[in-house]
């Protein structure tokens, strides 16, 4: 078996089925010239591999593998299950999913139109996976496998077909054992929804008002679990044939319908599809890279990266010169072992014809091809670098996100944005951040941020206490520990589950702050000057407080604005470090610090703007990790890596389209 | 039977099924301490009362009633029919409504998911109503009953299921007797829709273009009638068991899908759910209060009032200190006999967890609890007050509203806003207003406004003529009397049906005025500078006209802007009092006054801004009813009430969040 | 047979079924007095003509025809098929269409609710057409026939019912003969959609992601063809009974779901429904008129024109005095032989009651009636005028439009707007333009613009080459010749199919330019100042270039902005005439000129603003066709016509609502 290339390496998505056979060798050579070591193939090729039910055609794929092997390019093969072919959906139309937002069954002719809970889809998926695994499991040029492609894309995670309904009822029975337990967990006595038979439990298809939040949260869990189980079925099958070859699946940006931690647990390598044009800028790119690295706390792959314009945003602008190269190096600097470009060539058929590739539609090199070649040259000059553990961690939890997504209370409230705001505050100052699971081992971190941990977990409090006692800084943000696992509200003050003891405070009142000057629902034509509402205003640092280690007065303004969410706190053992400077809750406490053992547990009760007020920044000692740049007028990201000798190496990334000249001292 | 408390009194919504039994007594005592005399219970408790078909469990409710009785709180019981339980919808899935906007059948798991025209829902509703009536009809602590809860909420009035279709066809047959009559009433020869069998009549589910406006208007009537009949079925059943106890149902703000007058006719008391955060400010709150009082022309209840933030607006801000107290006193000042707070405690389960209550999620008093207590103390100091008949009335008609909702011609035209604009003009000057049915007895009113009475009613004209002849001022606004009951257009000049004789004018031309500078449908990218359109401009007072009683020149500008709608009038016996000052219809008549007997009939042909131009304000003599306040910088509403000795008592309401200091003279 | 009146003449839509019989004579006389010579009748009267299946009632229509004949008004009769009556849809509910956007079947009660591929609808359509043709085919007062009414209005062209699916599969089989050919044309190996049976081919109902663009483009062709075939069925039936009488159908403004060229081919006369309030101004009106004239390259009819406000825009403003008259004369000036006003009288029943007519709801003359009379008087004074061939042509193609509509790449890109921008550039200077089919004979045109001809057609290139060689100026705009007929992308450089040889250039890179400063998909709350994108900037004229005939320097600024789309060009034999002045492609070529024989083939690679940069304007010599007006402060359109003696006659149209005084010299 060919081993994986030395990392970091370059790859590409290649679709032999899209091109005439006589082109394959030309492409392989062109791609090799561009520095590509590995090609990913086959994820949408079910109809070519199995043109009719049970009749397989591998000749073309055999040939493609041989040609690429001869060109010096090894291959990641994919199971082709995201696109059940017409013969399958025609014979088994039940396979087609029923959308939870519209209640309507999809027709065929697209991708991801299948429901993973339909036995026919599972069975035929298993057959094609077994067939390709038997054929290519020990192929000498196949170095890794990808399961399916982008589970859940196009909003397809949650189906409400009859199979899903039956499976959900079984899932509930496995989870809750008794209907009494389920009814209690969801609080079904609200609106008279007590279930006396498992078969009475509905799926959250469109209805008159909203569904029970416990049912909705469990349906998110169930739907994610369904795809986890579908992935696991494929992994277990594959593993019987492929030896030690690693298995991966490609995750998406800004995608939260699946619990990626559960998927990552069953995979050897996390892969990620990096499309910067789907994001607001390089800080959000960096956030998503660090989020992916944190899923298994190890290096990962970018198995798709745009090589020019994409085809799915409203305007799809070009990628100016140098940008593909920068994106690639940004990825490597954030712990990526391989960047696969998407795709070999702008495709001449199907739904993605307007997506750029390394080659143009006419088969000649596009700008991306030249940049790939340049990256390969860059890597040859570059020492081997590794990314050390960061001083700061942000804890990220899909179920907390779902909880707020289902009931935001404030339509502008976003768990994702909260975590991203925290991340950007550090990124802007080049402070490295790791993004970890909410229950991660926190050894070695100076500061840990916990954005709005909605769901109560008493066991977790113990871990956090140990971390703080050993000297850590734990910063918990508003809306913490108030929801039980079934999305019912605790009858204890917030934060519940023992967290208030660790933090030394409780929440006396929470306030949702309108984004717009608006009381309630008002059509735009109305005037509201006769009615006052409370919108976010300011908090004051409570300075010169002994025992916390800060309080020096720099002569800077001590007021900070806040927005969207505010809580008035009641300290018990904690000290106030921020107080509201106006509003009817003027002088109320907005943030606290609680010394516990060698460390401090902070609670930040309002969404400051910027999210970390000066008093916290100072208390956490973040200033010492700031890396500044001498480069002016450019968004320059500086990433601190270490080489094989342990020496620090700063990687500078120029995220503008302008050429930047480095001063001597920073070279 | 315990009698109702002395009015005004305070109440609360209480849900024993949401709390452990050991909490009931604690809550009852806390609520009693807060001044609560009555609790409303049971409206969503069907599944607790009848856990399986025909098997009833009253033990828990018996206990709750006893505990509250011991705590000194009497109870309003509700029929629990808005939430058919899972066992019922599972056995009879036809019960689930089919939405008229999407054509799709709801799934269970929410509330109001049932169609009232399905026999199974009617039958099982009758069974549970009979069961609770038998059990609690003469319970000594039950003082009143509420039917169901908020008929029609979440847009559920109109269902298009097969049962509704069959019922609608029968309803049409009862109404029109013959298909010829129906075809004539709707004008079905338009677009070839003549019906030759009752069974051919469709329901207004989604179709290619719009449905016939006569069918649409009748489907609104039919749907409203269906719920009226469902309510009546419950009332008739209840009455057999509950003696003289009053029956109510809770109406909603800004809700026009049901003809509330028809519902009110069958009820003893009107109840209203007062959620100020769903409105634009205190004037709209006041409008809705007066609208509710007018439904039966007697005092009513607020059976739900928010006690802090709600959970269903985009941002759900808090209610600052004092606001709950002010809302409560505003309600009393507008003729409310009881204010029930919603709800006892922020609920820890289900779909409304983010709604505030008198108690917090943790069971401790929230700000609303303290304000309830304060209101109780306020009431103890306050004399008994009654609200006298106002000098001004606005006539309000649900069918006129529907007529414009179905065919606004101008997308910004709103019957509700027109009535609200009229109301606000008075409210801003503290002039009391009653809101009455279009066919109400007008004895005693100085001035009566009739916002856009679309539907022709010849009998009505006679009543209005008598009113004017006896000295009244009748002010009819634009778009009057042009539609027959089946929503066909009169072939007489507007206003038809004899109204033009009373008003002494006809309409020569009507003009819809764009809100935006736009001719027709233009995408935003287009420029339109090469094309002129007519937007609202100005009218001039025609001053110094003899015989009307005004015409003095105050040196003020006599121009008033108008918007949205304008009509060029042809006076016959009337006098012009406003003329257009520009536009191609410059000098055309915009408003008229017609002396009839001792009074005057006015017609206002354009939507002025403000809606009442100075000339009308003067002619109507409204100035003498103005009440001014010495309080500066605050929205202060002053309501004139009378005490038991007949003395005037002014109630001052501070609608801001600022403390207001009254000058000595106004105390 | 009564002949058609001498052109130009006036007509009206008349609906006898909407009025009592005693009114018919009054109306006919009033309409005759207003100058109306022809009335159109019967298009929605199916239920009156055939009240029950197979039972016909012609008495009323006989009478109406007689009355109008006596009043001196001849008649255009319509087949009444857009409104299948309730008895038909009740018996054959499959007739009701299934919407391609929602996947839901319509209910009856509207119009255009039928699918033309359902045999029952075809059969019953044939029966009623045969019946009316037999009855009135040789009626002496019937002078022409209209098929149905506004095929496709309300977005009803594409149905996805089971009949359509079966017909589409047959259509595909007829077109492609073999599944291999179809699979190749659509590129179905993308996303595994290879079809092995015709019955596997889906219809484009809602699915998870998008459908194959080849399938989508063919479904547009198929759906258009289906209605063409439905029209043809009626034409063939009619022709057997009506002798030489012309047959027409009424087309709509801004309506592109049907390929009107195919419809026009089977018709004797094109008719058009002219509703200026649906457009942005008189230039767009003019564009649509010229588009209609070009469908058959001969004069046409306006068979509906608004006579006042319409009822289907957001605000529906009035038409000020003189506007109906102006619209009518604008139509005549653009080659219209007849203007039929819509409609006789504002209708008192049904869905269009708010639409103005020549008479008011009360039957008295409205402003439109007086203006019609004025137009008749104008015509009596006017010499007979004809519209000569224009010096400039724009080529327009429905399939190119569909191609971009399905895959715009840039959401603001619009083929229609591009053609309209070209047209307006000429219209603003009173240069006449003809709008022709893409494959039209171009003899006699000085300059021909080809807006973005997406679909490759090698045969076409030869025709264009001949045109240029003979001295013509051909101007091809960006996004040319890159898509094969099945909407797959050519593997040749753009423009492919031999067009690059004629133009002497290829496209090196294309850039989609965001309308807003936005990289990719960013929610509004995000900041993007850390990321640069490329938005449209400027191009420079490359002046003083020999051999092209321009290059003089007028001292004017030579920079022009561009927007939305830009291409960097590689000239082969052509000369650069525009270069980009900034962006990373600074100095790249933006437009080229290629001398071929006696003419020049231009390529414009970016959407300039205005769309024709000065360099092109000069090179094309357009200045000599400019007609200027001495009238200030008014949008005055000047149309050059010729009288019977061959003398030029300038028609001046005042499109403002202001009176304009002409200087002596222009009278």
Coordinates of N, CA, C and O in Angstrom, one line a residue, chain B residues 102-104 187-196 200 202-203 205-213 407 409-411 479 482-483 487-491 493 508-512 514-516 519-523 525-527 530-534 584, chain C residues 17-18 44 46-48 51 83 85-87 90 104 106-113 154 156 254 276-282 285 309-310 313-318 320-321 323 327 345 348-354 360-362 367 417 424 635 656-657:
Chain B
X102 N -51.4 27.3 3.0 CA -50.4 26.4 2.4 C -51.1 25.2 1.8 O -50.5 24.4 1.1
X103 N -52.4 24.9 2.2 CA -53.1 23.7 1.7 C -52.6 22.5 2.4 O -52.9 21.4 1.9
X104 N -51.8 22.6 3.4 CA -51.3 21.4 4.1 C -51.9 21.1 5.4 O -52.2 22.0 6.2
X187 N -71.3 37.1 -8.4 CA -70.9 37.5 -9.7 C -70.1 36.4 -10.4 O -69.0 36.7 -10.9
X188 N -70.5 35.2 -10.3 CA -69.7 34.1 -10.8 C -69.5 34.0 -12.3 O -68.7 33.2 -12.8
X189 N -70.3 34.8 -13.0 CA -70.0 34.8 -14.5 C -68.7 35.4 -14.8 O -68.2 35.2 -15.9
X190 N -68.0 36.0 -13.8 CA -66.7 36.5 -14.0 C -65.7 35.3 -14.0 O -65.8 34.5 -13.0
X191 N -64.9 35.1 -15.0 CA -64.0 34.0 -15.1 C -64.7 32.6 -15.0 O -64.1 31.7 -14.5
X192 N -65.9 32.6 -15.5 CA -66.6 31.3 -15.8 C -66.7 30.4 -14.6 O -66.4 29.2 -14.7
X193 N -67.2 31.0 -13.5 CA -67.2 30.2 -12.3 C -68.7 30.0 -11.8 O -68.9 29.8 -10.6
X194 N -69.6 29.9 -12.7 CA -71.0 29.7 -12.3 C -71.2 28.2 -11.8 O -70.7 27.3 -12.4
X195 N -71.8 28.1 -10.6 CA -72.0 26.8 -10.0 C -73.3 26.3 -10.3 O -74.3 27.0 -10.1
X196 N -73.4 25.1 -10.7 CA -74.7 24.4 -11.0 C -75.0 23.3 -10.0 O -76.1 22.7 -10.0
X200 N -70.0 21.8 -6.3 CA -68.9 22.3 -7.1 C -68.2 23.5 -6.4 O -67.1 23.9 -6.9
X202 N -65.8 25.5 -4.4 CA -64.5 25.2 -3.8 C -64.3 25.9 -2.5 O -65.0 26.9 -2.2
X203 N -63.3 25.5 -1.8 CA -62.7 26.2 -0.7 C -61.5 27.0 -1.2 O -60.9 26.6 -2.1
X205 N -58.4 27.3 -1.1 CA -57.1 26.8 -0.9 C -56.2 27.5 -2.0 O -56.8 28.1 -3.0
X206 N -54.9 27.3 -2.0 CA -54.0 27.9 -3.0 C -54.5 27.6 -4.4 O -54.7 26.4 -4.7
X207 N -54.5 28.6 -5.3 CA -54.8 28.3 -6.7 C -53.9 29.2 -7.5 O -53.0 29.8 -7.0
X208 N -54.2 29.2 -8.8 CA -53.3 29.9 -9.8 C -53.3 31.4 -9.6 O -52.3 32.1 -9.4
X209 N -54.5 32.1 -9.6 CA -54.6 33.5 -9.3 C -55.5 33.6 -8.1 O -55.5 32.7 -7.3
X210 N -56.2 34.8 -7.9 CA -57.0 34.9 -6.7 C -58.3 34.3 -6.9 O -58.8 34.0 -8.0
X211 N -59.0 34.0 -5.8 CA -60.3 33.5 -5.8 C -61.3 34.7 -5.9 O -61.0 35.9 -5.7
X212 N -62.6 34.4 -6.2 CA -63.6 35.3 -6.3 C -63.8 36.1 -4.9 O -63.9 35.4 -3.9
X213 N -63.8 37.4 -4.9 CA -63.9 38.1 -3.6 C -65.2 37.8 -2.8 O -65.1 37.9 -1.6
X407 N -59.3 43.1 -0.7 CA -59.0 43.9 -1.9 C -58.6 45.3 -1.5 O -59.4 46.3 -1.6
X409 N -56.6 47.4 -2.8 CA -56.2 48.2 -4.0 C -54.9 49.0 -3.7 O -54.1 49.1 -4.7
X410 N -54.7 49.4 -2.5 CA -53.4 50.1 -2.2 C -52.8 49.3 -1.0 O -53.5 49.1 0.0
X411 N -51.6 48.7 -1.2 CA -51.1 47.7 -0.3 C -50.9 48.3 1.1 O -50.8 47.6 2.1
X479 N -64.2 55.8 0.7 CA -64.5 54.4 0.4 C -65.8 53.9 1.1 O -65.8 52.8 1.7
X482 N -70.0 51.1 -1.3 CA -69.8 50.8 -2.7 C -69.9 49.3 -3.0 O -70.0 48.9 -4.1
X483 N -69.9 48.5 -1.9 CA -69.9 47.0 -2.1 C -71.2 46.4 -1.6 O -71.6 46.7 -0.5
X487 N -69.7 41.3 -2.1 CA -68.5 41.9 -2.5 C -68.5 42.3 -4.0 O -67.5 42.4 -4.6
X488 N -69.7 42.4 -4.6 CA -69.8 43.0 -5.9 C -69.9 44.5 -5.7 O -70.4 45.0 -4.7
X489 N -69.6 45.2 -6.8 CA -69.6 46.7 -6.7 C -70.9 47.3 -7.1 O -71.5 46.8 -8.2
X490 N -71.4 48.2 -6.4 CA -72.7 48.9 -6.8 C -72.6 49.5 -8.2 O -71.6 50.0 -8.6
X491 N -73.7 49.5 -8.8 CA -73.7 50.3 -10.1 C -74.2 51.7 -9.9 O -74.5 52.4 -10.9
X493 N -73.4 55.6 -8.1 CA -72.2 56.3 -7.7 C -72.0 56.1 -6.2 O -72.9 55.8 -5.5
X508 N -66.6 61.5 -7.5 CA -66.4 61.6 -9.0 C -65.3 60.7 -9.4 O -65.3 60.2 -10.5
X509 N -64.2 60.6 -8.6 CA -63.0 59.9 -9.0 C -62.3 59.5 -7.7 O -62.3 60.3 -6.8
X510 N -61.8 58.2 -7.6 CA -61.0 57.9 -6.5 C -59.6 57.7 -7.0 O -59.3 57.2 -8.1
X511 N -58.6 58.0 -6.1 CA -57.2 57.9 -6.4 C -56.5 57.2 -5.3 O -56.5 57.6 -4.2
X512 N -55.8 56.1 -5.7 CA -54.9 55.4 -4.8 C -53.5 56.1 -4.9 O -53.0 56.3 -6.0
X514 N -49.5 56.2 -4.1 CA -48.4 55.3 -3.7 C -47.7 55.9 -2.5 O -47.5 57.1 -2.3
X515 N -47.3 54.9 -1.6 CA -46.4 55.3 -0.5 C -45.1 55.7 -0.9 O -44.4 56.5 -0.3
X516 N -44.6 55.1 -2.0 CA -43.3 55.3 -2.5 C -43.4 55.9 -3.9 O -44.4 55.7 -4.6
X519 N -44.3 54.1 -10.1 CA -45.5 53.8 -11.0 C -45.5 52.3 -11.2 O -44.6 51.7 -11.8
X520 N -46.6 51.7 -10.7 CA -46.7 50.3 -11.0 C -45.7 49.5 -10.3 O -45.1 49.9 -9.2
X521 N -45.4 48.3 -10.8 CA -44.4 47.4 -10.3 C -43.1 47.7 -10.8 O -42.8 47.4 -12.0
X522 N -42.2 48.2 -10.1 CA -40.8 48.4 -10.6 C -39.8 47.8 -9.7 O -39.8 48.1 -8.5
X523 N -38.9 47.0 -10.2 CA -37.8 46.5 -9.4 C -36.9 47.7 -8.9 O -36.8 48.7 -9.6
X525 N -34.0 48.5 -8.9 CA -32.8 48.9 -9.7 C -33.3 50.0 -10.8 O -32.4 50.7 -11.3
X526 N -34.5 50.0 -11.1 CA -35.0 50.9 -12.1 C -35.0 52.3 -11.7 O -35.3 52.7 -10.6
X527 N -34.8 53.2 -12.7 CA -35.0 54.6 -12.5 C -36.4 55.0 -13.1 O -36.8 54.4 -14.1
X530 N -38.3 59.4 -15.6 CA -38.9 59.8 -16.9 C -40.4 59.7 -16.9 O -41.1 59.6 -17.9
X531 N -41.0 59.6 -15.8 CA -42.4 59.2 -15.7 C -43.0 59.8 -14.4 O -42.4 59.6 -13.4
X532 N -44.1 60.5 -14.5 CA -44.5 61.2 -13.3 C -45.7 60.4 -12.7 O -46.6 60.0 -13.5
X533 N -45.8 60.4 -11.4 CA -47.0 59.8 -10.9 C -47.5 60.8 -9.8 O -46.9 61.8 -9.5
X534 N -48.7 60.5 -9.3 CA -49.4 61.4 -8.4 C -49.3 60.8 -7.0 O -49.8 59.7 -6.7
X584 N -53.7 67.1 -10.7 CA -54.5 67.5 -11.9 C -55.9 67.8 -11.5 O -56.7 68.3 -12.2
Chain C
X17 N -71.5 39.0 -20.9 CA -71.9 38.2 -19.8 C -71.8 38.9 -18.5 O -72.4 38.5 -17.5
X18 N -71.2 40.1 -18.4 CA -71.1 40.8 -17.2 C -72.2 41.8 -17.0 O -72.2 42.5 -15.9
X44 N -63.6 34.5 -21.5 CA -63.8 33.9 -20.2 C -65.2 33.3 -20.1 O -65.7 33.1 -19.0
X46 N -66.8 30.5 -21.0 CA -67.1 29.1 -21.2 C -68.4 28.6 -20.6 O -69.2 28.0 -21.1
X47 N -68.5 29.1 -19.3 CA -69.7 28.5 -18.5 C -71.0 29.1 -19.1 O -72.1 28.4 -18.9
X48 N -71.0 30.2 -19.7 CA -72.2 30.8 -20.3 C -72.5 30.1 -21.7 O -73.7 29.9 -22.1
X51 N -73.2 25.6 -20.4 CA -73.5 25.6 -19.0 C -73.4 24.2 -18.3 O -73.1 24.1 -17.2
X83 N -60.6 29.4 -18.8 CA -61.4 29.2 -17.5 C -62.3 28.0 -17.7 O -63.5 28.1 -17.8
X85 N -64.9 25.5 -16.7 CA -66.0 25.8 -15.7 C -66.0 24.7 -14.6 O -65.4 23.7 -14.7
X86 N -66.7 25.1 -13.5 CA -66.7 24.2 -12.3 C -67.2 22.8 -12.7 O -66.7 21.8 -12.1
X87 N -68.2 22.6 -13.6 CA -68.7 21.3 -13.9 C -67.5 20.4 -14.5 O -67.5 19.2 -14.3
X90 N -64.8 19.7 -11.6 CA -65.4 18.8 -10.7 C -65.4 17.4 -11.2 O -65.1 16.4 -10.4
X104 N -47.7 21.7 -5.5 CA -49.1 21.5 -5.0 C -50.1 21.7 -6.1 O -49.9 22.6 -7.0
X106 N -53.4 23.0 -7.7 CA -54.3 24.1 -7.5 C -55.8 23.6 -7.3 O -56.1 22.5 -7.7
X107 N -56.6 24.4 -6.6 CA -58.0 24.2 -6.6 C -58.6 25.0 -7.7 O -58.0 25.9 -8.2
X108 N -59.9 24.8 -8.0 CA -60.6 25.6 -8.9 C -61.0 26.9 -8.3 O -60.8 27.2 -7.1
X109 N -61.6 27.8 -9.1 CA -62.1 29.0 -8.6 C -61.4 30.3 -9.0 O -61.7 31.4 -8.6
X110 N -60.4 30.0 -9.9 CA -59.6 31.1 -10.4 C -59.6 31.1 -12.0 O -60.6 30.7 -12.6
X111 N -58.5 31.4 -12.6 CA -58.3 31.1 -14.0 C -56.9 30.6 -14.2 O -56.1 30.6 -13.4
X112 N -56.7 30.0 -15.4 CA -55.4 29.4 -15.7 C -55.1 28.3 -14.8 O -53.9 28.0 -14.5
X113 N -56.0 27.6 -14.2 CA -55.8 26.6 -13.2 C -55.7 25.2 -13.9 O -55.5 24.2 -13.2
X154 N -49.9 34.5 -14.3 CA -49.9 34.1 -12.9 C -48.9 32.9 -12.8 O -49.0 32.1 -11.9
X156 N -48.2 30.2 -14.6 CA -48.8 28.9 -14.8 C -48.2 28.1 -15.9 O -48.8 27.1 -16.3
X254 N -43.0 41.9 -20.1 CA -42.1 41.3 -19.2 C -42.4 39.9 -18.9 O -42.3 39.4 -17.7
X276 N -48.8 50.0 -19.2 CA -47.6 50.8 -18.8 C -47.3 50.8 -17.3 O -46.2 51.0 -16.9
X277 N -48.3 50.7 -16.5 CA -48.1 50.8 -15.0 C -47.3 49.6 -14.5 O -46.9 49.6 -13.4
X278 N -47.2 48.6 -15.3 CA -46.4 47.4 -14.9 C -44.9 47.6 -15.3 O -44.1 46.7 -15.1
X279 N -44.6 48.8 -15.9 CA -43.2 49.0 -16.3 C -42.7 50.3 -15.7 O -43.3 51.0 -15.0
X280 N -41.4 50.5 -16.0 CA -40.7 51.6 -15.3 C -40.8 52.9 -15.9 O -40.5 54.0 -15.4
X281 N -41.3 53.0 -17.1 CA -41.5 54.3 -17.8 C -41.6 54.1 -19.3 O -41.7 52.9 -19.8
X282 N -41.7 55.2 -20.1 CA -42.0 55.1 -21.5 C -40.9 54.3 -22.3 O -41.3 53.8 -23.4
X285 N -41.8 50.8 -22.1 CA -43.0 50.6 -22.9 C -42.6 50.4 -24.4 O -43.0 49.5 -25.1
X309 N -56.3 53.4 -13.9 CA -55.5 52.6 -13.0 C -55.7 51.1 -13.2 O -56.8 50.7 -13.7
X310 N -54.7 50.3 -12.9 CA -54.9 48.8 -12.9 C -55.2 48.4 -11.5 O -55.3 49.2 -10.6
X313 N -50.9 46.1 -9.2 CA -49.6 46.6 -8.7 C -49.7 47.0 -7.2 O -50.8 47.0 -6.7
X314 N -48.6 47.2 -6.5 CA -48.8 47.5 -5.1 C -49.6 48.7 -4.7 O -50.3 48.6 -3.7
X315 N -49.7 49.7 -5.6 CA -50.4 50.9 -5.2 C -51.5 51.4 -6.2 O -52.4 52.1 -5.8
X316 N -51.3 51.0 -7.4 CA -52.4 51.2 -8.4 C -52.8 52.7 -8.5 O -54.0 53.0 -8.3
X317 N -51.8 53.6 -8.8 CA -52.2 55.0 -8.9 C -53.1 55.3 -10.1 O -53.2 54.4 -11.0
X318 N -53.7 56.5 -10.2 CA -54.5 56.8 -11.3 C -53.6 57.1 -12.5 O -52.4 57.3 -12.4
X320 N -53.0 60.0 -14.9 CA -53.4 61.4 -15.1 C -54.0 61.8 -16.4 O -53.8 61.0 -17.4
X321 N -54.6 62.9 -16.6 CA -55.2 63.2 -17.9 C -54.2 63.2 -19.0 O -53.1 63.7 -18.8
X323 N -52.7 60.7 -20.4 CA -51.8 59.6 -20.4 C -52.3 58.5 -21.3 O -51.5 57.9 -22.0
X327 N -50.2 57.0 -24.4 CA -49.9 55.6 -24.6 C -50.4 55.1 -25.9 O -49.7 54.3 -26.6
X345 N -65.9 49.0 -19.2 CA -66.4 49.6 -18.0 C -65.8 48.9 -16.8 O -65.5 47.7 -16.9
X348 N -68.2 45.3 -12.1 CA -68.8 45.3 -10.8 C -68.8 43.9 -10.1 O -69.3 43.8 -9.0
X349 N -68.2 42.9 -10.7 CA -68.1 41.6 -10.2 C -66.7 41.0 -10.3 O -66.0 41.4 -11.2
X350 N -66.5 40.0 -9.5 CA -65.3 39.2 -9.7 C -64.0 39.8 -9.2 O -63.9 40.8 -8.5
X351 N -62.9 39.3 -9.8 CA -61.5 39.5 -9.2 C -60.9 40.8 -9.7 O -59.8 41.2 -9.2
X352 N -61.5 41.5 -10.6 CA -60.9 42.7 -11.2 C -61.7 44.0 -11.1 O -61.7 44.9 -11.9
X353 N -62.5 44.1 -10.0 CA -63.4 45.2 -9.8 C -62.6 46.5 -9.7 O -63.2 47.6 -9.9
X354 N -61.3 46.5 -9.2 CA -60.6 47.7 -9.1 C -59.9 48.2 -10.3 O -59.0 49.0 -10.3
X360 N -67.2 54.2 -16.0 CA -67.1 53.9 -14.5 C -68.0 52.8 -14.1 O -68.8 52.3 -14.9
X361 N -67.8 52.4 -12.8 CA -68.7 51.3 -12.3 C -70.2 51.7 -12.5 O -71.0 50.8 -12.6
X362 N -70.5 53.0 -12.5 CA -71.9 53.4 -12.6 C -72.3 53.5 -14.0 O -73.5 54.0 -14.3
X367 N -62.6 59.1 -17.6 CA -61.6 59.9 -18.3 C -61.1 59.1 -19.6 O -60.9 59.7 -20.6
X417 N -32.7 43.0 -18.8 CA -32.2 44.3 -18.4 C -31.0 44.7 -19.4 O -30.9 45.9 -19.8
X424 N -32.5 51.4 -24.4 CA -32.6 52.8 -23.8 C -31.6 53.8 -24.3 O -31.8 55.0 -24.4
X635 N -40.0 64.6 -20.8 CA -39.6 63.4 -21.4 C -40.4 63.3 -22.7 O -41.5 63.0 -22.8
X656 N -44.8 63.2 -19.9 CA -45.0 63.8 -18.6 C -46.5 64.1 -18.4 O -47.3 64.0 -19.3
X657 N -46.8 64.5 -17.2 CA -48.2 65.0 -17.0 C -48.3 66.5 -17.1 O -49.3 67.1 -16.9

